[in-house]
mmCIF file with all atom_site columns, C-alpha atoms in Angstrom:
data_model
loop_
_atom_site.group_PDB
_atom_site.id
_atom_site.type_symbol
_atom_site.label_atom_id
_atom_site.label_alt_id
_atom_site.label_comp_id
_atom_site.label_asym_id
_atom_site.label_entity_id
_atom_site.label_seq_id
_atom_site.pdbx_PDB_ins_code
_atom_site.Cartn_x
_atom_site.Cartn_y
_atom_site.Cartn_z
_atom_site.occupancy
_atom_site.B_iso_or_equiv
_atom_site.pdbx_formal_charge
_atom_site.auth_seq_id
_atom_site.auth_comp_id
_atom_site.auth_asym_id
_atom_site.auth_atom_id
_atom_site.pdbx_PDB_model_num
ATOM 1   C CA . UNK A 1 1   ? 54.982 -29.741 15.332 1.00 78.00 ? 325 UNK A CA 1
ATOM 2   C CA . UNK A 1 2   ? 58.967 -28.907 15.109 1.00 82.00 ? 326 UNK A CA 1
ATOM 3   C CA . UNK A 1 3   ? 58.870 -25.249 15.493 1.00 89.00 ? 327 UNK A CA 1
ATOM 4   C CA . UNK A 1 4   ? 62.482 -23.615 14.355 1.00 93.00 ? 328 UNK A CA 1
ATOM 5   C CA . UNK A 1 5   ? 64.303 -20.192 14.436 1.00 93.00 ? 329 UNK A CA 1
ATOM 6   C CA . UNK A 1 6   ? 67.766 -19.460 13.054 1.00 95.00 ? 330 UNK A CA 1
ATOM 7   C CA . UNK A 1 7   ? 70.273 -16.934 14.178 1.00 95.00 ? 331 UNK A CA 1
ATOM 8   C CA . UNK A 1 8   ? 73.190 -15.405 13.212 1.00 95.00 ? 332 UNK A CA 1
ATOM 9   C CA . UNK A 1 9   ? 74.590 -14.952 9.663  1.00 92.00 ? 333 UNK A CA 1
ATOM 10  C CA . UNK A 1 10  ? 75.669 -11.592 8.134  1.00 97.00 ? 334 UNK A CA 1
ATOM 11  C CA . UNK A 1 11  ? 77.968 -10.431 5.880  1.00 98.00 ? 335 UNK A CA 1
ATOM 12  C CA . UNK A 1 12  ? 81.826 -11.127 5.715  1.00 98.00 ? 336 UNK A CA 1
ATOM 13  C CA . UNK A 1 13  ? 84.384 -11.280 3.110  1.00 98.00 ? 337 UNK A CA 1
ATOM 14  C CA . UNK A 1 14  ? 85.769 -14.288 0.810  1.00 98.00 ? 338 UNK A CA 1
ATOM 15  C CA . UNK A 1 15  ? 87.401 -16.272 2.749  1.00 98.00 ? 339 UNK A CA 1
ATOM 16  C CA . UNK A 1 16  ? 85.801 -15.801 6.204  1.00 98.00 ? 340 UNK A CA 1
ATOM 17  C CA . UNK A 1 17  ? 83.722 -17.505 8.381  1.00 98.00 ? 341 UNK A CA 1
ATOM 18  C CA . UNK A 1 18  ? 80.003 -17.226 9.606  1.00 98.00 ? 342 UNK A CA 1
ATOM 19  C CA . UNK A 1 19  ? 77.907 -19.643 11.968 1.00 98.00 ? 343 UNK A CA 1
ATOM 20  C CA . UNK A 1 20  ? 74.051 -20.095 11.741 1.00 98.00 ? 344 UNK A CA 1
ATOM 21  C CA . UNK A 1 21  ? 72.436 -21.657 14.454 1.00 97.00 ? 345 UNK A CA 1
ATOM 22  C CA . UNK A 1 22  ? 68.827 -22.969 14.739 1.00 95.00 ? 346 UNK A CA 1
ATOM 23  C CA . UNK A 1 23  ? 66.886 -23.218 17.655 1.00 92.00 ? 347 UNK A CA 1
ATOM 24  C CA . UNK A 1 24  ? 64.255 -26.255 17.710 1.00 86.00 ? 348 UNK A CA 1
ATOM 25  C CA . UNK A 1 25  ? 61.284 -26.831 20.145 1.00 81.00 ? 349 UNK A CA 1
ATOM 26  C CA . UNK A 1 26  ? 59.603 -30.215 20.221 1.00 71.00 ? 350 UNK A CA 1
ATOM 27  C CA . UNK A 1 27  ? 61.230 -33.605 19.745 1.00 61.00 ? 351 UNK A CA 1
ATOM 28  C CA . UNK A 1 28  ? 64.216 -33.464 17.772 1.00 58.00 ? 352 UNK A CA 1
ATOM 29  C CA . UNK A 1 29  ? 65.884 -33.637 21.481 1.00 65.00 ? 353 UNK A CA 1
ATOM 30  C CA . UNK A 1 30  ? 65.069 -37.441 20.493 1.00 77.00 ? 354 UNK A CA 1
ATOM 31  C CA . UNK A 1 31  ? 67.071 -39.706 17.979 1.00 83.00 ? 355 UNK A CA 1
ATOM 32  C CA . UNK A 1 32  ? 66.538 -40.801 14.424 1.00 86.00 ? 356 UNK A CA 1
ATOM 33  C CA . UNK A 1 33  ? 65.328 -36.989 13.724 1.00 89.00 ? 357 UNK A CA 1
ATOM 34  C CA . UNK A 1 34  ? 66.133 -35.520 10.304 1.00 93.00 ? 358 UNK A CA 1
ATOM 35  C CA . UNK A 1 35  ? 67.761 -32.089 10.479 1.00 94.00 ? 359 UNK A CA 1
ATOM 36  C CA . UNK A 1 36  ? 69.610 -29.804 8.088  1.00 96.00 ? 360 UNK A CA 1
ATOM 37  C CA . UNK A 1 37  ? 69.892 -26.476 6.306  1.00 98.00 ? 361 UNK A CA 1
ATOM 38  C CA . UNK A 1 38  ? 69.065 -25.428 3.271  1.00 98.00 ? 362 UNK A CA 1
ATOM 39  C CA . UNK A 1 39  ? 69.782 -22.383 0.646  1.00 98.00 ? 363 UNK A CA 1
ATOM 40  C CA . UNK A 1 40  ? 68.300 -20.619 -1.930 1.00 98.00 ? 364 UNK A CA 1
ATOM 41  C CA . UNK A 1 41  ? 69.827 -17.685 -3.585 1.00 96.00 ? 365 UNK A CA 1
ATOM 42  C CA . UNK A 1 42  ? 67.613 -15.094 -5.612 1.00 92.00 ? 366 UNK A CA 1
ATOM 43  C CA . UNK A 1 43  ? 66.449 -16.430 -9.337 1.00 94.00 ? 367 UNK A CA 1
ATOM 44  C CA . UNK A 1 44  ? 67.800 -20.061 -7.623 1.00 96.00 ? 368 UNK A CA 1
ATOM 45  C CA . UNK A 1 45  ? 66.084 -23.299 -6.610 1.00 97.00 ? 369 UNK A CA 1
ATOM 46  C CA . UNK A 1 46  ? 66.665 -24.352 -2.806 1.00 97.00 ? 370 UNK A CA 1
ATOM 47  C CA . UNK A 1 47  ? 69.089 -26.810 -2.470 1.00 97.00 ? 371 UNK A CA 1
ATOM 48  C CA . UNK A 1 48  ? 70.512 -28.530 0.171  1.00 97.00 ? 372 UNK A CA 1
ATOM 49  C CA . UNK A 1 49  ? 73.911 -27.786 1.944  1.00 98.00 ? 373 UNK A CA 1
ATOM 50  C CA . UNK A 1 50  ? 73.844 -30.301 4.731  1.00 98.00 ? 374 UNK A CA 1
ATOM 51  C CA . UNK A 1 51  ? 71.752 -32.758 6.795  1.00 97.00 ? 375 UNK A CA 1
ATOM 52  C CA . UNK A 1 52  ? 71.875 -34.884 9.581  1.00 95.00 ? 376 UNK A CA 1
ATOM 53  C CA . UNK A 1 53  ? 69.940 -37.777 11.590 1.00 93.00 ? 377 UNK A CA 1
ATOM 54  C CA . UNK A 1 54  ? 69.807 -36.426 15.395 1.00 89.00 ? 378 UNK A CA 1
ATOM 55  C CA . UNK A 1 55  ? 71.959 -39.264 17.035 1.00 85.00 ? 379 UNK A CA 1
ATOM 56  C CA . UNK A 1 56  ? 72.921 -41.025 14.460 1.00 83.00 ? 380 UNK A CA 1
ATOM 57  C CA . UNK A 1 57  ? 74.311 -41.505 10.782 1.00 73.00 ? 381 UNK A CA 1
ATOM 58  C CA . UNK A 1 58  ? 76.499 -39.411 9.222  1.00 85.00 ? 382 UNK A CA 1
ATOM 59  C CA . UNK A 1 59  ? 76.113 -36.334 8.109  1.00 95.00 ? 383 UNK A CA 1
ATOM 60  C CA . UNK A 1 60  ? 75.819 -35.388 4.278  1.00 96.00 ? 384 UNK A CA 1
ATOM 61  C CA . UNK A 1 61  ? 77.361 -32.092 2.460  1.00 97.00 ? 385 UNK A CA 1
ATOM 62  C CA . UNK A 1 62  ? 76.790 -30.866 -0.858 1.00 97.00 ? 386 UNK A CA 1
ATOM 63  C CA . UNK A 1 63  ? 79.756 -31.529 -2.917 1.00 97.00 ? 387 UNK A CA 1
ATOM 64  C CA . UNK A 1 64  ? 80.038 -27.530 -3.067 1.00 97.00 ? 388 UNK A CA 1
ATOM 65  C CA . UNK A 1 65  ? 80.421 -27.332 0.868  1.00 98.00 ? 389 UNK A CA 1
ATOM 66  C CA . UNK A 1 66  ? 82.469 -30.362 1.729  1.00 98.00 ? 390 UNK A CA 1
ATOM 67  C CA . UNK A 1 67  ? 85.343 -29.452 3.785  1.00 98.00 ? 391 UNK A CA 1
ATOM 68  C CA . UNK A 1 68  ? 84.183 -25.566 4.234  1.00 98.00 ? 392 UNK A CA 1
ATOM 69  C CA . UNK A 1 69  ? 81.227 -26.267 6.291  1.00 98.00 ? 393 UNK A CA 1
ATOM 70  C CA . UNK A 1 70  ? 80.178 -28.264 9.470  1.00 98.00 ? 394 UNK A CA 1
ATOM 71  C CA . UNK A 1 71  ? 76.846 -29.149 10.591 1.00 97.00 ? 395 UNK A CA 1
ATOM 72  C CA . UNK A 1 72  ? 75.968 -30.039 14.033 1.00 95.00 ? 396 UNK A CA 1
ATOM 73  C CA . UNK A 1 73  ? 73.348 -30.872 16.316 1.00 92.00 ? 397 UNK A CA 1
ATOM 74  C CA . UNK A 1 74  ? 72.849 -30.411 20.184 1.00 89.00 ? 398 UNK A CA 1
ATOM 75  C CA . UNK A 1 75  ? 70.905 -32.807 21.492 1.00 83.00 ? 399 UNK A CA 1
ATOM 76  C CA . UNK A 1 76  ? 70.874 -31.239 24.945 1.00 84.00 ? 400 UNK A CA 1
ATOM 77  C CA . UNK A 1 77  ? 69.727 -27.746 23.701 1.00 86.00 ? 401 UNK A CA 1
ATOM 78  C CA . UNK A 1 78  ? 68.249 -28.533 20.334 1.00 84.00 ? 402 UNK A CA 1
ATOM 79  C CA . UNK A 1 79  ? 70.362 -26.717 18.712 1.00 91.00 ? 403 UNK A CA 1
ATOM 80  C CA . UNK A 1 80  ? 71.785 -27.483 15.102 1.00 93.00 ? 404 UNK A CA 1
ATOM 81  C CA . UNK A 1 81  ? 74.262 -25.077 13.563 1.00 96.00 ? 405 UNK A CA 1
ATOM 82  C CA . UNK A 1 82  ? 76.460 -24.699 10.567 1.00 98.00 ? 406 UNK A CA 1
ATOM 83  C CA . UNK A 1 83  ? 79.795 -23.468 11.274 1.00 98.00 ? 407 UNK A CA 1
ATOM 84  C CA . UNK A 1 84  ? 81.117 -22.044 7.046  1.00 98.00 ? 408 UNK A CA 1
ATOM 85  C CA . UNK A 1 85  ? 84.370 -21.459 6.783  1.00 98.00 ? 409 UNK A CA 1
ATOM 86  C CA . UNK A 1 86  ? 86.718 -20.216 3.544  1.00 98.00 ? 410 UNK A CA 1
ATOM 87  C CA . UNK A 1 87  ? 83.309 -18.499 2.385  1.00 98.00 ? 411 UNK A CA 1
ATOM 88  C CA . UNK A 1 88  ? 82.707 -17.346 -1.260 1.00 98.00 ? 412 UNK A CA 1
ATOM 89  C CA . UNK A 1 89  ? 80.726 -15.178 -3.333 1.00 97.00 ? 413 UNK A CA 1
ATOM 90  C CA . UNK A 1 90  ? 78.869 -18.523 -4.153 1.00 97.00 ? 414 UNK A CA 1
ATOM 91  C CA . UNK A 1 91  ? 77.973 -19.255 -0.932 1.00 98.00 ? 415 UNK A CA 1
ATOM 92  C CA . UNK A 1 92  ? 75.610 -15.720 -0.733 1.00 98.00 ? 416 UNK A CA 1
ATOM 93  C CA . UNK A 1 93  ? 72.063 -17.155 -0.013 1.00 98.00 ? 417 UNK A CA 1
ATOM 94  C CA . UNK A 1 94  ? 69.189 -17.368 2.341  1.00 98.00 ? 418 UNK A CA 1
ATOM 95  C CA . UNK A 1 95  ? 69.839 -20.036 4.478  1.00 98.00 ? 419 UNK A CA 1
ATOM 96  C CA . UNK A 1 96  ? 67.112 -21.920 6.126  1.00 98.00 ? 420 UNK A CA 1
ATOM 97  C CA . UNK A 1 97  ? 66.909 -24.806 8.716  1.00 97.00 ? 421 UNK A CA 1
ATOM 98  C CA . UNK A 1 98  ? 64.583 -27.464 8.385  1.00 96.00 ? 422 UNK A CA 1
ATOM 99  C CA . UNK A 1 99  ? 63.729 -30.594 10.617 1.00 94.00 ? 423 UNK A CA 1
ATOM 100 C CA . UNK A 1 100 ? 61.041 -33.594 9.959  1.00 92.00 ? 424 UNK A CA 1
ATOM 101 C CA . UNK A 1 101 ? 58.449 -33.806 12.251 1.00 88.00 ? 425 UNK A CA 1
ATOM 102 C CA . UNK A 1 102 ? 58.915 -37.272 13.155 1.00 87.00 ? 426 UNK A CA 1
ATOM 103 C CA . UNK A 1 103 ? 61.717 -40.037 12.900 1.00 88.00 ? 427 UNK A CA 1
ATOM 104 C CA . UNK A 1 104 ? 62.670 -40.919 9.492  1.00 89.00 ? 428 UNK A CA 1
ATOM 105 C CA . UNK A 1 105 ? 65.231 -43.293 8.009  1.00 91.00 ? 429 UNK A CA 1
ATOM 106 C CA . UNK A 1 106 ? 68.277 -42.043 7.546  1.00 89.00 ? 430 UNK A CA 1
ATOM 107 C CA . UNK A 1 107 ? 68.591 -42.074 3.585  1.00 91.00 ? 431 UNK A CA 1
ATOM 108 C CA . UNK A 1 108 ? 65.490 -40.111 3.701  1.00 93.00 ? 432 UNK A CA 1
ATOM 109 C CA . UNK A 1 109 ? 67.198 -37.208 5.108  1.00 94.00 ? 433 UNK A CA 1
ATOM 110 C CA . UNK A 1 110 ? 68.927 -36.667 1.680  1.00 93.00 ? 434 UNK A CA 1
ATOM 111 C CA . UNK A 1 111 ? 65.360 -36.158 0.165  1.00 94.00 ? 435 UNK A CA 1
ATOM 112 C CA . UNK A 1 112 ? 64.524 -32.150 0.490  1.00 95.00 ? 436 UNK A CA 1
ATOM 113 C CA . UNK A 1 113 ? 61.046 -33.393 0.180  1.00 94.00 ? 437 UNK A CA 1
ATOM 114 C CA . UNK A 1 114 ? 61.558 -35.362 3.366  1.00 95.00 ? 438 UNK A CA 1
ATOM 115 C CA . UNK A 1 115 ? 61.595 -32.325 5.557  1.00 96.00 ? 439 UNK A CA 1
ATOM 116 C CA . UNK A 1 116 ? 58.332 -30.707 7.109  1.00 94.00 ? 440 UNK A CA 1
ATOM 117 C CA . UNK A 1 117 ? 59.276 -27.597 9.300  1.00 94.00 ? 441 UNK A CA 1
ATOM 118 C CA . UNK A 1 118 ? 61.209 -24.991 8.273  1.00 96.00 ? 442 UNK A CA 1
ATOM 119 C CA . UNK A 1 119 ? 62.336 -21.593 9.843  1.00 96.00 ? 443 UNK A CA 1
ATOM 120 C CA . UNK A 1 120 ? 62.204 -17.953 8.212  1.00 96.00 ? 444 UNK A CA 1
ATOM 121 C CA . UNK A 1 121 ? 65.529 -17.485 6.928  1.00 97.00 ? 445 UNK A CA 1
ATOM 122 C CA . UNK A 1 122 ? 68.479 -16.058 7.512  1.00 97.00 ? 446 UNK A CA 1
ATOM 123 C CA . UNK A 1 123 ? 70.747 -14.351 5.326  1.00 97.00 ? 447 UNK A CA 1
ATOM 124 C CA . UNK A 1 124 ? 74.572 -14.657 4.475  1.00 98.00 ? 448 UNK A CA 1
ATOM 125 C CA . UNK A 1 125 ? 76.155 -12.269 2.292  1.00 98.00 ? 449 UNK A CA 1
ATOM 126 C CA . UNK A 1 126 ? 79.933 -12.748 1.347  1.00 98.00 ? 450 UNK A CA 1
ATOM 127 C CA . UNK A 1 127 ? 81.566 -9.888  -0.810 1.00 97.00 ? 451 UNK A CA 1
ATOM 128 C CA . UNK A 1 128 ? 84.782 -10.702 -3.277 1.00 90.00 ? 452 UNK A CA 1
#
């Protein structure tokens, strides 16, 4: 079991920059992994802001995101994080990581449902 924990976040103003980083024990050290984070603002369904295959593929953005935010993966540490820059009101939300559990194709990893683990949260706040 993919056991995750996310740091970082805060609060900044428009047009500045946060990174969230989530720590992940277990396998995603190996390939063909699915990892990614996630949002969900208050009153709001969770949807997804980016996602990657550990080792390989591409990764994927929500149209909302693209060219503001980069996703990345360590496969030394573990580590995934989302560097957000040019933030918005908009982009206020809980932000969660999630990983599967196992390896998983890699159009899977656009498919919220295909994710297992998940860590606690962590929040950004951008004022206007």
């Amino acid at each position: 079991q993919v056991q995750l924990a996310e740091t970082g976040g805060g609060s900044v103003q428009a047009g500045g920059s946060l990174r969230v980083s989530c720590a992940a024990s277990g396998y995603v050290y190996s390939n063909y992994y699915c990892m990614g984070w996630f949002r969900q603002a208050p009153g709001k369904e969770r949807e997804g802001v980016a996602v990657l295959q550990t080792g390989a593929g591409y990764p994927v953005y929500a149209d909302s995101v693209k060219g503001r935010f980069t996703i990345s993966h360590d496969r030394a540490t573990g580590i995934m994080s989302l560097q957000m820059d040019n933030l918005t009101a908009e982009d206020t939300s809980m932000y969660y990581c999630a990983a599967t559990n196992g390896r998983a194709r890699y159009f899977s990893c656009t498919l919220q449902t295909t994710f297992t683990s998940w860590g606690q949260g962590t929040q950004v706040t951008v004022s206007s």
